[in-house]
Amino acid sequence: MARTDFKSVDDYIASQPGAAQDMLGRVRRAIRKAVPEAEEVISYQIPAYRAHGRVVIYFAGWKRHYSLYPATDSLVAAFEDELSPYKVSKGTIRFPLSEDVPVKLIEDIARFRAKEAAEHGKGEAAGSRKR
């Protein structure tokens, strides 16, 4: 049975097969560089980055790929050309473990999601003041 009690992103990455550990470490560094203010947490038993009062982005390792979540409709539209080589479905972007980590693309996606989260948070705050 897979381990599901991760206490940190370090624990999560260490639980992955050797080759995936390096890739996930690069994904982690790209996200942290792009969104340095984000708090690194485990949510739904995968690494997540929280900023602006909400989770901005998640990543997870799988047998043949790693994924970023959520791939919102606006994100997919904004990065349509850059994402064309990858499988995108149901809020998920899949990157094959057999290819180099697209660090710049992941940084750009993380920044985009942080901006979405900040704008969403502003909308909620404004809505709560309208009573």
CSV table of C-alpha atoms in Angstrom, one decimal:
chain,number,residue,atom,x,y,z
A,1,MET,CA,0.0,0.0,0.0
A,2,ALA,CA,1.2,3.5,-0.9
A,3,ARG,CA,2.3,5.8,1.9
A,4,THR,CA,-0.3,8.5,2.6
A,5,ASP,CA,0.9,10.2,5.8
A,6,PHE,CA,3.4,12.7,4.4
A,7,LYS,CA,4.3,15.5,6.8
A,8,SER,CA,6.4,17.5,4.4
A,9,VAL,CA,7.3,17.9,0.7
A,10,ASP,CA,10.6,16.4,1.5
A,11,ASP,CA,8.8,13.3,2.8
A,12,TYR,CA,6.7,13.2,-0.4
A,13,ILE,CA,9.7,13.5,-2.8
A,14,ALA,CA,11.7,11.0,-0.8
A,15,SER,CA,8.9,8.4,-1.2
A,16,GLN,CA,9.2,8.6,-5.0
A,17,PRO,CA,11.5,6.4,-7.2
A,18,GLY,CA,15.0,7.7,-7.6
A,19,ALA,CA,14.6,9.2,-11.1
A,20,ALA,CA,11.4,10.9,-10.2
A,21,GLN,CA,12.9,12.5,-7.1
A,22,ASP,CA,15.3,14.6,-9.2
A,23,MET,CA,12.5,15.7,-11.5
A,24,LEU,CA,10.1,16.5,-8.7
A,25,GLY,CA,12.9,18.5,-7.0
A,26,ARG,CA,13.3,20.6,-10.1
A,27,VAL,CA,9.5,21.2,-10.2
A,28,ARG,CA,9.6,22.2,-6.6
A,29,ARG,CA,12.4,24.7,-7.1
A,30,ALA,CA,10.6,26.2,-10.1
A,31,ILE,CA,7.5,26.7,-8.1
A,32,ARG,CA,9.3,28.2,-5.1
A,33,LYS,CA,11.3,30.5,-7.4
A,34,ALA,CA,8.1,31.7,-9.1
A,35,VAL,CA,6.0,32.1,-6.0
A,36,PRO,CA,8.5,32.7,-3.1
A,37,GLU,CA,5.8,34.0,-0.8
A,38,ALA,CA,3.8,30.8,-1.0
A,39,GLU,CA,3.7,28.4,2.0
A,40,GLU,CA,4.7,24.9,1.1
A,41,VAL,CA,2.2,22.4,2.5
A,42,ILE,CA,0.9,18.9,2.0
A,43,SER,CA,-2.8,18.9,0.9
A,44,TYR,CA,-4.7,15.8,-0.4
A,45,GLN,CA,-1.4,14.0,0.4
A,46,ILE,CA,0.5,15.8,-2.4
A,47,PRO,CA,2.7,18.9,-2.4
A,48,ALA,CA,0.8,22.2,-2.5
A,49,TYR,CA,1.7,25.9,-2.4
A,50,ARG,CA,-0.6,28.3,-0.5
A,51,ALA,CA,-0.7,32.0,-1.1
A,52,HIS,CA,-3.4,34.7,-1.0
A,53,GLY,CA,-5.4,32.5,1.4
A,54,ARG,CA,-5.7,29.6,-1.0
A,55,VAL,CA,-3.7,26.8,-2.6
A,56,VAL,CA,-2.1,28.2,-5.8
A,57,ILE,CA,-0.7,25.0,-7.3
A,58,TYR,CA,-0.2,21.3,-6.5
A,59,PHE,CA,2.2,18.7,-8.0
A,60,ALA,CA,2.3,15.0,-7.9
A,61,GLY,CA,4.6,12.2,-9.1
A,62,TRP,CA,3.3,9.1,-10.9
A,63,LYS,CA,4.8,6.1,-12.5
A,64,ARG,CA,5.5,7.6,-16.0
A,65,HIS,CA,4.7,11.3,-15.5
A,66,TYR,CA,4.3,14.1,-13.0
A,67,SER,CA,1.4,16.5,-12.9
A,68,LEU,CA,0.5,20.0,-12.0
A,69,TYR,CA,-3.0,21.0,-10.7
A,70,PRO,CA,-5.3,22.9,-11.2
A,71,ALA,CA,-5.2,23.6,-14.9
A,72,THR,CA,-8.0,26.1,-15.0
A,73,ASP,CA,-9.6,26.9,-18.3
A,74,SER,CA,-8.0,30.4,-18.3
A,75,LEU,CA,-4.6,28.9,-17.6
A,76,VAL,CA,-4.9,26.3,-20.4
A,77,ALA,CA,-6.0,29.1,-22.8
A,78,ALA,CA,-3.2,31.4,-21.8
A,79,PHE,CA,-0.6,28.7,-22.3
A,80,GLU,CA,-2.2,26.9,-25.2
A,81,ASP,CA,0.9,26.8,-27.5
A,82,GLU,CA,3.3,26.0,-24.7
A,83,LEU,CA,1.1,23.1,-23.4
A,84,SER,CA,0.5,21.6,-26.8
A,85,PRO,CA,3.2,18.9,-26.4
A,86,TYR,CA,1.7,17.8,-23.0
A,87,LYS,CA,-1.5,16.0,-22.0
A,88,VAL,CA,-4.0,18.3,-20.5
A,89,SER,CA,-7.3,17.1,-19.1
A,90,LYS,CA,-9.7,17.6,-16.3
A,91,GLY,CA,-7.7,20.3,-14.6
A,92,THR,CA,-4.4,18.4,-14.9
A,93,ILE,CA,-1.3,18.9,-16.9
A,94,ARG,CA,0.9,15.8,-17.3
A,95,PHE,CA,4.6,16.0,-18.0
A,96,PRO,CA,6.4,12.8,-19.0
A,97,LEU,CA,9.3,11.7,-16.7
A,98,SER,CA,11.2,10.8,-19.9
A,99,GLU,CA,11.7,14.4,-20.9
A,100,ASP,CA,13.5,17.4,-19.3
A,101,VAL,CA,11.5,19.5,-16.8
A,102,PRO,CA,10.2,22.6,-18.6
A,103,VAL,CA,11.4,24.8,-15.7
A,104,LYS,CA,10.4,28.2,-17.3
A,105,LEU,CA,7.0,26.9,-18.3
A,106,ILE,CA,6.4,25.6,-14.7
A,107,GLU,CA,7.5,28.9,-13.3
A,108,ASP,CA,5.2,30.8,-15.6
A,109,ILE,CA,2.3,28.5,-14.7
A,110,ALA,CA,2.9,29.0,-11.0
A,111,ARG,CA,3.0,32.8,-11.4
A,112,PHE,CA,-0.2,32.7,-13.4
A,113,ARG,CA,-2.0,30.6,-10.8
A,114,ALA,CA,-0.7,32.9,-8.0
A,115,LYS,CA,-2.2,35.8,-9.9
A,116,GLU,CA,-5.5,33.9,-10.3
A,117,ALA,CA,-5.6,33.1,-6.6
A,118,ALA,CA,-4.9,36.8,-5.7
A,119,GLU,CA,-7.6,38.0,-8.0
A,120,HIS,CA,-10.1,35.4,-6.8
A,121,GLY,CA,-9.3,36.4,-3.2
A,122,LYS,CA,-9.9,40.1,-4.0
A,123,GLY,CA,-13.3,39.2,-5.5
A,124,GLU,CA,-14.3,37.3,-2.4
A,125,ALA,CA,-13.2,40.1,-0.1
A,126,ALA,CA,-15.1,42.7,-2.2
A,127,GLY,CA,-18.2,40.4,-2.2
A,128,SER,CA,-18.2,40.1,1.6
A,129,ARG,CA,-18.1,43.9,2.0
A,130,LYS,CA,-21.3,44.3,-0.1
A,131,ARG,CA,-23.7,43.3,2.7
